[in-house]
Amino acid sequence: MTIDKSKPVMVSGATGYVAGWLVKKLLEEGFTVHAAVRNPDKKEKTQHLDRIASESSGSIKYFKADLMQDGSYAEAMKDCELVFHTASPFISNVDDPQKQLIDPALNGTKNVLEQANQTPSVKRVVLTSSCAAIYTDASECANLPGGQLTEEVWNTTSSLSYQPYYYSKTVAEKEAWKIVSAQDRWDLITINPSFVLGPFLNPGATTSESFNILKQMGDGTFKSGAPKLGVGVVDVRDLADIHFNAGFTPNAEGRHIASGHNTNFYEMAMILNEKFGQDYPLPKKAAPKWLVWLLGPMLDKTLTRRFVSNNVNHEWKADNSKSIQSLNANYRPLQETMHDAFQVLVDSGALDKK
Ligand code: NAP
């Protein structure tokens, strides 16, 4: 599918952490970005995008749209050949997972993709899915061929009551593949990132769980030790390039794991210690699994005993070769990602020195 680069490109959830870097890339490449956002008048949510636009050859136009309001993406999508659908809540501490996670993820995907059906100009939709649509617990890796996650694998273990964010991403991506298969005017590419880190473009107003988790590492929450909790990490800047290439690589198809590094929270904390350990109460050692199992649920309600059992001291591994071969993914060193992300937290005053 070849995209006419003179046409506007829509980005849902343009105020988000991941979307911000994609919008930046599009603006720098001279595109007209149709930014579909919940609150176009909230300057604190869009100021960074306005600044970037003013320094770029591209331009940005805001459109008011909500995942829960059917038809609300019509204006933003008009005349676009390419649509990036990134909007979806990434939050862990929820009281009502159905309302706060599943409904916006699933109805939002239906809403945006049904709008693609109604918009004759649309040729391609790039959906920001997640590795969460592939797995729930790091322990699952060991049972897979080669001990690693691939694009063939689907998450079958999350539910409304266990890791509902993972469930929201799974049902949303499944729905997307169902909707695209019912027509043949536009195609669908999914990007399935692991845990995203790297600099925050708007640290004062970010809602992404990526920010909260990194902050917890630096604010002393895990001072007594970081769990060896297996995860993958991808840099937000590399992820923006992967999304961009997914839009403009004519023969791209299917799902793409976007993950630069197989790692764990202890290893990530040790990398931060190299540069910031003197000044901030970073974890200095690995927390024993039994201790995390025992105290985790009291520290953070998302650290349930089942989650700790299935993720701490389990190796996380994913095959990122398709993203490299098909979308020219280029993954920078983990050290650069960790240091640059933490530096933004420091500069923004989000952390107190020890
Ligand atoms: P984020 O900064 O919180 O971005 C979420 C975006 O979704 C925001 O722009 C938010 O708009 C929008 N949104 C939420 N509910 C909405 C609604 N009802 N109507 C319209 N927009 C709504 O989080 P992020 O980390 O960038 O996540 C962006 C995407 O990447 C999500 O699809 C997430 O699942 C995916 N992802 C993230 C990671 C990660 O580690 N960060 C990993 C894998 C996949 P407001 O600004 O108005 O709140």
GROMACS .gro file of C-alpha atoms and ligand atoms in nm:
model
  402
    1MET     CA    1   0.000   0.000   0.000
    2THR     CA    2   0.167   0.326  -0.110
    3ILE     CA    3   0.077   0.640   0.081
    4ASP     CA    4   0.066   0.985  -0.080
    5LYS     CA    5   0.296   1.193   0.141
    6SER     CA    6   0.123   1.519   0.050
    7LYS     CA    7  -0.194   1.406   0.228
    8PRO     CA    8  -0.257   1.471   0.599
    9VAL     CA    9  -0.184   1.192   0.845
   10MET     CA   10  -0.408   1.129   1.147
   11VAL     CA   11  -0.269   1.039   1.489
   12SER     CA   12  -0.516   0.939   1.763
   13GLY     CA   13  -0.403   1.013   2.120
   14ALA     CA   14  -0.148   1.264   1.991
   15THR     CA   15  -0.101   1.401   2.345
   16GLY     CA   16   0.043   1.066   2.460
   17TYR     CA   17   0.402   0.974   2.542
   18VAL     CA   18   0.447   0.731   2.253
   19ALA     CA   19   0.248   0.942   2.006
   20GLY     CA   20   0.444   1.258   2.089
   21TRP     CA   21   0.763   1.125   1.933
   22LEU     CA   22   0.573   0.998   1.630
   23VAL     CA   23   0.410   1.339   1.581
   24LYS     CA   24   0.755   1.497   1.615
   25LYS     CA   25   0.893   1.270   1.346
   26LEU     CA   26   0.599   1.342   1.112
   27LEU     CA   27   0.632   1.718   1.166
   28GLU     CA   28   1.005   1.710   1.103
   29GLU     CA   29   0.940   1.518   0.780
   30GLY     CA   30   0.705   1.796   0.669
   31PHE     CA   31   0.368   1.626   0.712
   32THR     CA   32   0.039   1.785   0.802
   33VAL     CA   33  -0.061   1.605   1.121
   34HIS     CA   34  -0.426   1.573   1.215
   35ALA     CA   35  -0.392   1.534   1.590
   36ALA     CA   36  -0.704   1.371   1.735
   37VAL     CA   37  -0.712   1.454   2.105
   38ARG     CA   38  -0.963   1.455   2.387
   39ASN     CA   39  -0.905   1.814   2.494
   40PRO     CA   40  -0.758   2.034   2.219
   41ASP     CA   41  -0.801   2.339   2.443
   42LYS     CA   42  -0.589   2.205   2.728
   43LYS     CA   43  -0.263   2.384   2.647
   44GLU     CA   44  -0.063   2.186   2.905
   45LYS     CA   45  -0.138   1.873   2.700
   46THR     CA   46  -0.038   2.016   2.361
   47GLN     CA   47   0.225   2.283   2.430
   48HIS     CA   48   0.517   2.051   2.347
   49LEU     CA   49   0.358   1.961   2.012
   50ASP     CA   50   0.300   2.328   1.929
   51ARG     CA   51   0.663   2.407   2.007
   52ILE     CA   52   0.789   2.120   1.789
   53ALA     CA   53   0.554   2.223   1.506
   54SER     CA   54   0.682   2.579   1.520
   55GLU     CA   55   1.038   2.450   1.469
   56SER     CA   56   0.947   2.203   1.190
   57SER     CA   57   0.850   2.214   0.826
   58GLY     CA   58   0.523   2.028   0.895
   59SER     CA   59   0.208   2.158   1.056
   60ILE     CA   60  -0.038   2.035   1.318
   61LYS     CA   61  -0.416   2.069   1.337
   62TYR     CA   62  -0.612   1.956   1.642
   63PHE     CA   63  -0.944   1.775   1.632
   64LYS     CA   64  -1.157   1.693   1.934
   65ALA     CA   65  -1.219   1.318   1.953
   66ASP     CA   66  -1.294   1.064   2.224
   67LEU     CA   67  -1.255   0.686   2.202
   68MET     CA   68  -1.595   0.647   2.369
   69GLN     CA   69  -1.783   0.875   2.129
   70ASP     CA   70  -1.877   0.701   1.808
   71GLY     CA   71  -1.811   0.905   1.498
   72SER     CA   72  -1.590   1.153   1.678
   73TYR     CA   73  -1.285   1.075   1.458
   74ALA     CA   74  -1.466   1.164   1.132
   75GLU     CA   75  -1.334   1.518   1.097
   76ALA     CA   76  -0.977   1.426   1.194
   77MET     CA   77  -0.965   1.135   0.948
   78LYS     CA   78  -1.113   1.324   0.651
   79ASP     CA   79  -0.873   1.319   0.350
   80CYS     CA   80  -0.613   1.107   0.532
   81GLU     CA   81  -0.465   0.802   0.362
   82LEU     CA   82  -0.269   0.699   0.671
   83VAL     CA   83  -0.406   0.668   1.025
   84PHE     CA   84  -0.200   0.595   1.336
   85HIS     CA   85  -0.421   0.472   1.618
   86THR     CA   86  -0.219   0.503   1.938
   87ALA     CA   87  -0.485   0.618   2.187
   88SER     CA   88  -0.560   0.368   2.463
   89PRO     CA   89  -0.526   0.403   2.839
   90PHE     CA   90  -0.197   0.266   2.980
   91ILE     CA   91  -0.267   0.264   3.351
   92SER     CA   92  -0.219  -0.008   3.613
   93ASN     CA   93  -0.398   0.110   3.925
   94VAL     CA   94  -0.763   0.088   3.829
   95ASP     CA   95  -1.081   0.041   4.034
   96ASP     CA   96  -1.307  -0.053   3.744
   97PRO     CA   97  -1.104  -0.232   3.474
   98GLN     CA   98  -1.403  -0.271   3.242
   99LYS     CA   99  -1.477   0.101   3.241
  100GLN     CA  100  -1.124   0.237   3.269
  101LEU     CA  101  -0.938  -0.006   3.039
  102ILE     CA  102  -1.144  -0.251   2.835
  103ASP     CA  103  -1.418  -0.013   2.716
  104PRO     CA  104  -1.190   0.264   2.586
  105ALA     CA  105  -0.943   0.015   2.431
  106LEU     CA  106  -1.203  -0.202   2.261
  107ASN     CA  107  -1.473   0.053   2.177
  108GLY     CA  108  -1.200   0.297   2.078
  109THR     CA  109  -1.049   0.053   1.831
  110LYS     CA  110  -1.392  -0.024   1.689
  111ASN     CA  111  -1.470   0.345   1.669
  112VAL     CA  112  -1.148   0.443   1.488
  113LEU     CA  113  -1.147   0.144   1.252
  114GLU     CA  114  -1.518   0.174   1.168
  115GLN     CA  115  -1.441   0.536   1.084
  116ALA     CA  116  -1.168   0.410   0.847
  117ASN     CA  117  -1.443   0.206   0.680
  118GLN     CA  118  -1.648   0.525   0.642
  119THR     CA  119  -1.359   0.738   0.511
  120PRO     CA  120  -1.285   0.663   0.145
  121SER     CA  121  -0.935   0.819   0.148
  122VAL     CA  122  -0.794   0.575   0.408
  123LYS     CA  123  -0.547   0.317   0.277
  124ARG     CA  124  -0.359   0.206   0.588
  125VAL     CA  125  -0.410   0.197   0.965
  126VAL     CA  126  -0.110   0.147   1.193
  127LEU     CA  127  -0.230   0.033   1.535
  128THR     CA  128  -0.019   0.066   1.848
  129SER     CA  129  -0.091  -0.267   2.009
  130SER     CA  130   0.149  -0.412   2.266
  131CYS     CA  131   0.350  -0.715   2.367
  132ALA     CA  132   0.066  -0.730   2.621
  133ALA     CA  133  -0.146  -0.873   2.339
  134ILE     CA  134   0.113  -1.154   2.312
  135TYR     CA  135   0.181  -1.255   2.673
  136THR     CA  136   0.085  -1.179   3.033
  137ASP     CA  137   0.362  -1.333   3.243
  138ALA     CA  138   0.734  -1.364   3.170
  139SER     CA  139   0.706  -1.730   3.280
  140GLU     CA  140   0.522  -1.798   2.953
  141CYS     CA  141   0.840  -1.740   2.749
  142ALA     CA  142   1.005  -2.061   2.871
  143ASN     CA  143   0.728  -2.276   2.722
  144LEU     CA  144   0.753  -2.125   2.374
  145PRO     CA  145   0.976  -2.251   2.091
  146GLY     CA  146   1.322  -2.098   2.143
  147GLY     CA  147   1.201  -1.966   2.480
  148GLN     CA  148   1.084  -1.644   2.315
  149LEU     CA  149   0.773  -1.449   2.222
  150THR     CA  150   0.700  -1.411   1.851
  151GLU     CA  151   0.430  -1.248   1.640
  152GLU     CA  152   0.258  -1.588   1.615
  153VAL     CA  153   0.173  -1.589   1.985
  154TRP     CA  154  -0.146  -1.445   2.135
  155ASN     CA  155  -0.218  -1.363   2.496
  156THR     CA  156  -0.455  -1.626   2.635
  157THR     CA  157  -0.391  -1.577   3.007
  158SER     CA  158  -0.501  -1.223   3.095
  159SER     CA  159  -0.858  -1.146   3.196
  160LEU     CA  160  -1.074  -0.876   3.347
  161SER     CA  161  -0.950  -0.981   3.691
  162TYR     CA  162  -0.585  -1.066   3.611
  163GLN     CA  163  -0.370  -0.802   3.438
  164PRO     CA  164  -0.668  -0.622   3.279
  165TYR     CA  165  -0.444  -0.380   3.084
  166TYR     CA  166  -0.303  -0.683   2.901
  167TYR     CA  167  -0.655  -0.807   2.842
  168SER     CA  168  -0.760  -0.467   2.704
  169LYS     CA  169  -0.479  -0.468   2.449
  170THR     CA  170  -0.553  -0.829   2.349
  171VAL     CA  171  -0.924  -0.783   2.285
  172ALA     CA  172  -0.861  -0.453   2.106
  173GLU     CA  173  -0.601  -0.597   1.868
  174LYS     CA  174  -0.818  -0.903   1.798
  175GLU     CA  175  -1.109  -0.675   1.712
  176ALA     CA  176  -0.885  -0.473   1.480
  177TRP     CA  177  -0.787  -0.784   1.280
  178LYS     CA  178  -1.155  -0.880   1.262
  179ILE     CA  179  -1.261  -0.540   1.126
  180VAL     CA  180  -0.982  -0.517   0.866
  181SER     CA  181  -1.055  -0.865   0.733
  182ALA     CA  182  -1.413  -0.767   0.644
  183GLN     CA  183  -1.299  -0.527   0.369
  184ASP     CA  184  -1.005  -0.478   0.130
  185ARG     CA  185  -0.964  -0.100   0.077
  186TRP     CA  186  -0.723  -0.041   0.366
  187ASP     CA  187  -0.470  -0.263   0.538
  188LEU     CA  188  -0.367  -0.293   0.902
  189ILE     CA  189  -0.018  -0.304   1.051
  190THR     CA  190   0.023  -0.356   1.424
  191ILE     CA  191   0.322  -0.250   1.630
  192ASN     CA  192   0.357  -0.452   1.950
  193PRO     CA  193   0.599  -0.264   2.177
  194SER     CA  194   0.740  -0.402   2.500
  195PHE     CA  195   0.784  -0.160   2.794
  196VAL     CA  196   0.853   0.184   2.647
  197LEU     CA  197   1.115   0.412   2.804
  198GLY     CA  198   1.326   0.706   2.692
  199PRO     CA  199   1.272   1.081   2.719
  200PHE     CA  200   0.929   1.223   2.801
  201LEU     CA  201   0.844   1.517   2.576
  202ASN     CA  202   0.591   1.659   2.820
  203PRO     CA  203   0.688   1.525   3.166
  204GLY     CA  204   0.462   1.768   3.352
  205ALA     CA  205   0.143   1.625   3.204
  206THR     CA  206   0.219   1.265   3.112
  207THR     CA  207  -0.031   0.995   3.202
  208SER     CA  208   0.175   0.700   3.078
  209GLU     CA  209   0.252   0.423   3.326
  210SER     CA  210   0.606   0.431   3.182
  211PHE     CA  211   0.660   0.756   3.371
  212ASN     CA  212   0.519   0.623   3.698
  213ILE     CA  213   0.725   0.306   3.692
  214LEU     CA  214   1.050   0.489   3.621
  215LYS     CA  215   0.963   0.741   3.892
  216GLN     CA  216   0.911   0.457   4.141
  217MET     CA  217   1.263   0.339   4.067
  218GLY     CA  218   1.404   0.680   4.153
  219ASP     CA  219   1.183   0.792   4.442
  220GLY     CA  220   1.290   0.526   4.689
  221THR     CA  221   0.992   0.289   4.651
  222PHE     CA  222   1.234   0.005   4.575
  223LYS     CA  223   1.523   0.138   4.784
  224SER     CA  224   1.563  -0.197   4.959
  225GLY     CA  225   1.599  -0.382   4.628
  226ALA     CA  226   1.464  -0.412   4.274
  227PRO     CA  227   1.298  -0.734   4.171
  228LYS     CA  228   1.450  -0.930   3.885
  229LEU     CA  229   1.120  -0.893   3.707
  230GLY     CA  230   1.159  -0.996   3.344
  231VAL     CA  231   1.054  -0.738   3.082
  232GLY     CA  232   1.145  -0.610   2.739
  233VAL     CA  233   1.233  -0.245   2.678
  234VAL     CA  234   1.209  -0.030   2.367
  235ASP     CA  235   1.318   0.332   2.334
  236VAL     CA  236   1.033   0.570   2.258
  237ARG     CA  237   1.241   0.739   1.983
  238ASP     CA  238   1.313   0.407   1.812
  239LEU     CA  239   0.946   0.319   1.847
  240ALA     CA  240   0.846   0.639   1.667
  241ASP     CA  241   1.070   0.544   1.373
  242ILE     CA  242   0.918   0.195   1.367
  243HIS     CA  243   0.566   0.342   1.353
  244PHE     CA  244   0.673   0.584   1.081
  245ASN     CA  245   0.830   0.307   0.873
  246ALA     CA  246   0.520   0.093   0.922
  247GLY     CA  247   0.319   0.371   0.761
  248PHE     CA  248   0.542   0.412   0.460
  249THR     CA  249   0.675   0.062   0.384
  250PRO     CA  250   0.442  -0.051   0.105
  251ASN     CA  251   0.481  -0.427   0.157
  252ALA     CA  252   0.469  -0.420   0.538
  253GLU     CA  253   0.210  -0.661   0.681
  254GLY     CA  254   0.089  -0.810   1.007
  255ARG     CA  255   0.217  -0.776   1.362
  256HIS     CA  256   0.561  -0.649   1.466
  257ILE     CA  257   0.721  -0.696   1.805
  258ALA     CA  258   0.902  -0.372   1.885
  259SER     CA  259   1.150  -0.446   2.162
  260GLY     CA  260   1.518  -0.362   2.177
  261HIS     CA  261   1.627  -0.543   2.492
  262ASN     CA  262   1.541  -0.847   2.701
  263THR     CA  263   1.604  -0.732   3.056
  264ASN     CA  264   1.463  -0.702   3.409
  265PHE     CA  265   1.401  -0.427   3.664
  266TYR     CA  266   1.715  -0.503   3.864
  267GLU     CA  267   1.935  -0.472   3.555
  268MET     CA  268   1.762  -0.147   3.460
  269ALA     CA  269   1.817  -0.006   3.810
  270MET     CA  270   2.186  -0.099   3.796
  271ILE     CA  271   2.221   0.095   3.470
  272LEU     CA  272   2.064   0.399   3.636
  273ASN     CA  273   2.298   0.363   3.934
  274GLU     CA  274   2.600   0.420   3.706
  275LYS     CA  275   2.498   0.781   3.654
  276PHE     CA  276   2.243   0.870   3.920
  277GLY     CA  277   2.316   0.638   4.213
  278GLN     CA  278   2.504   0.905   4.411
  279ASP     CA  279   2.212   1.145   4.419
  280TYR     CA  280   1.892   0.942   4.407
  281PRO     CA  281   1.761   0.655   4.624
  282LEU     CA  282   1.785   0.395   4.349
  283PRO     CA  283   1.775   0.024   4.431
  284LYS     CA  284   2.128  -0.104   4.487
  285LYS     CA  285   2.060  -0.475   4.499
  286ALA     CA  286   1.818  -0.741   4.379
  287ALA     CA  287   1.516  -0.795   4.602
  288PRO     CA  288   1.469  -1.162   4.691
  289LYS     CA  289   1.164  -1.311   4.528
  290TRP     CA  290   1.011  -1.430   4.857
  291LEU     CA  291   1.028  -1.077   4.993
  292VAL     CA  292   0.862  -0.926   4.687
  293TRP     CA  293   0.599  -1.201   4.705
  294LEU     CA  294   0.536  -1.120   5.070
  295LEU     CA  295   0.548  -0.739   5.062
  296GLY     CA  296   0.469  -0.661   4.697
  297PRO     CA  297   0.090  -0.648   4.737
  298MET     CA  298   0.131  -0.396   5.021
  299LEU     CA  299   0.368  -0.174   4.822
  300ASP     CA  300   0.158  -0.168   4.510
  301LYS     CA  301  -0.176  -0.338   4.453
  302THR     CA  302  -0.071  -0.445   4.101
  303LEU     CA  303   0.213  -0.655   4.248
  304THR     CA  304  -0.018  -0.946   4.328
  305ARG     CA  305   0.130  -1.276   4.447
  306ARG     CA  306   0.034  -1.448   4.124
  307PHE     CA  307   0.207  -1.175   3.923
  308VAL     CA  308   0.520  -1.189   4.140
  309SER     CA  309   0.533  -1.573   4.118
  310ASN     CA  310   0.504  -1.564   3.739
  311ASN     CA  311   0.733  -1.271   3.662
  312VAL     CA  312   1.009  -1.230   3.921
  313ASN     CA  313   1.321  -1.436   3.837
  314HIS     CA  314   1.167  -1.537   3.504
  315GLU     CA  315   1.361  -1.451   3.191
  316TRP     CA  316   1.171  -1.237   2.939
  317LYS     CA  317   1.270  -1.295   2.579
  318ALA     CA  318   1.121  -1.180   2.249
  319ASP     CA  319   1.219  -1.217   1.885
  320ASN     CA  320   1.247  -0.867   1.734
  321SER     CA  321   1.386  -0.982   1.398
  322LYS     CA  322   1.072  -0.908   1.197
  323SER     CA  323   1.079  -0.541   1.302
  324ILE     CA  324   1.444  -0.517   1.196
  325GLN     CA  325   1.397  -0.691   0.862
  326SER     CA  326   1.060  -0.545   0.759
  327LEU     CA  327   1.054  -0.203   0.925
  328ASN     CA  328   1.425  -0.125   0.948
  329ALA     CA  329   1.407  -0.103   1.328
  330ASN     CA  330   1.723   0.028   1.486
  331TYR     CA  331   1.743  -0.029   1.861
  332ARG     CA  332   1.976   0.199   2.056
  333PRO     CA  333   2.164   0.075   2.366
  334LEU     CA  334   1.957   0.028   2.682
  335GLN     CA  335   2.197   0.253   2.873
  336GLU     CA  336   2.113   0.549   2.648
  337THR     CA  337   1.738   0.487   2.691
  338MET     CA  338   1.756   0.457   3.071
  339HIS     CA  339   1.989   0.753   3.124
  340ASP     CA  340   1.800   0.987   2.891
  341ALA     CA  341   1.463   0.895   3.042
  342PHE     CA  342   1.582   0.943   3.401
  343GLN     CA  343   1.751   1.271   3.312
  344VAL     CA  344   1.411   1.409   3.207
  345LEU     CA  345   1.264   1.310   3.544
  346VAL     CA  346   1.554   1.484   3.719
  347ASP     CA  347   1.528   1.799   3.506
  348SER     CA  348   1.151   1.820   3.549
  349GLY     CA  349   1.178   1.815   3.928
  350ALA     CA  350   0.975   1.494   3.958
  351LEU     CA  351   1.230   1.341   4.197
  352ASP     CA  352   1.381   1.445   4.530
  353LYS     CA  353   1.753   1.394   4.588
  354LYS     CA  354   1.845   1.159   4.874
  355NAP     P1  355  -0.019   0.779   2.742
  355NAP     O1  356   0.087   0.880   2.734
  355NAP     O2  357  -0.102   0.776   2.865
  355NAP     O3  358  -0.110   0.791   2.613
  355NAP     C1  359  -0.240   0.742   2.607
  355NAP     C2  360  -0.317   0.827   2.508
  355NAP     O4  361  -0.449   0.773   2.495
  355NAP     C3  362  -0.331   0.972   2.554
  355NAP     O5  363  -0.312   1.056   2.443
  355NAP     C4  364  -0.475   0.977   2.602
  355NAP     O6  365  -0.533   1.105   2.587
  355NAP     C5  366  -0.540   0.880   2.508
  355NAP     N1  367  -0.669   0.838   2.559
  355NAP     C6  368  -0.695   0.765   2.670
  355NAP     N2  369  -0.828   0.750   2.686
  355NAP     C7  370  -0.886   0.815   2.583
  355NAP     C8  371  -1.020   0.839   2.543
  355NAP     N3  372  -1.123   0.791   2.612
  355NAP     N4  373  -1.043   0.910   2.430
  355NAP     C9  374  -0.940   0.959   2.357
  355NAP     N5  375  -0.810   0.942   2.392
  355NAP    C10  376  -0.785   0.872   2.501
  355NAP     O7  377   0.042   0.632   2.728
  355NAP     P2  378   0.148   0.575   2.625
  355NAP     O8  379   0.245   0.497   2.704
  355NAP     O9  380   0.196   0.679   2.532
  355NAP    O10  381   0.057   0.472   2.545
  355NAP    C11  382   0.019   0.495   2.409
  355NAP    C12  383  -0.011   0.365   2.342
  355NAP    O11  384   0.103   0.281   2.345
  355NAP    C13  385  -0.124   0.285   2.405
  355NAP    O12  386  -0.199   0.224   2.303
  355NAP    C14  387  -0.049   0.181   2.487
  355NAP    O13  388  -0.127   0.067   2.509
  355NAP    C15  389   0.067   0.154   2.394
  355NAP     N6  390   0.183   0.091   2.459
  355NAP    C16  391   0.251   0.158   2.555
  355NAP    C17  392   0.360   0.096   2.616
  355NAP    C18  393   0.441   0.166   2.722
  355NAP    O14  394   0.524   0.100   2.786
  355NAP     N7  395   0.425   0.297   2.742
  355NAP    C19  396   0.397  -0.033   2.578
  355NAP    C20  397   0.324  -0.099   2.478
  355NAP    C21  398   0.218  -0.034   2.419
  355NAP     P3  399  -0.523   1.219   2.701
  355NAP    O15  400  -0.389   1.282   2.685
  355NAP    O16  401  -0.636   1.310   2.671
  355NAP    O17  402  -0.537   1.151   2.834
   0.00000   0.00000   0.00000
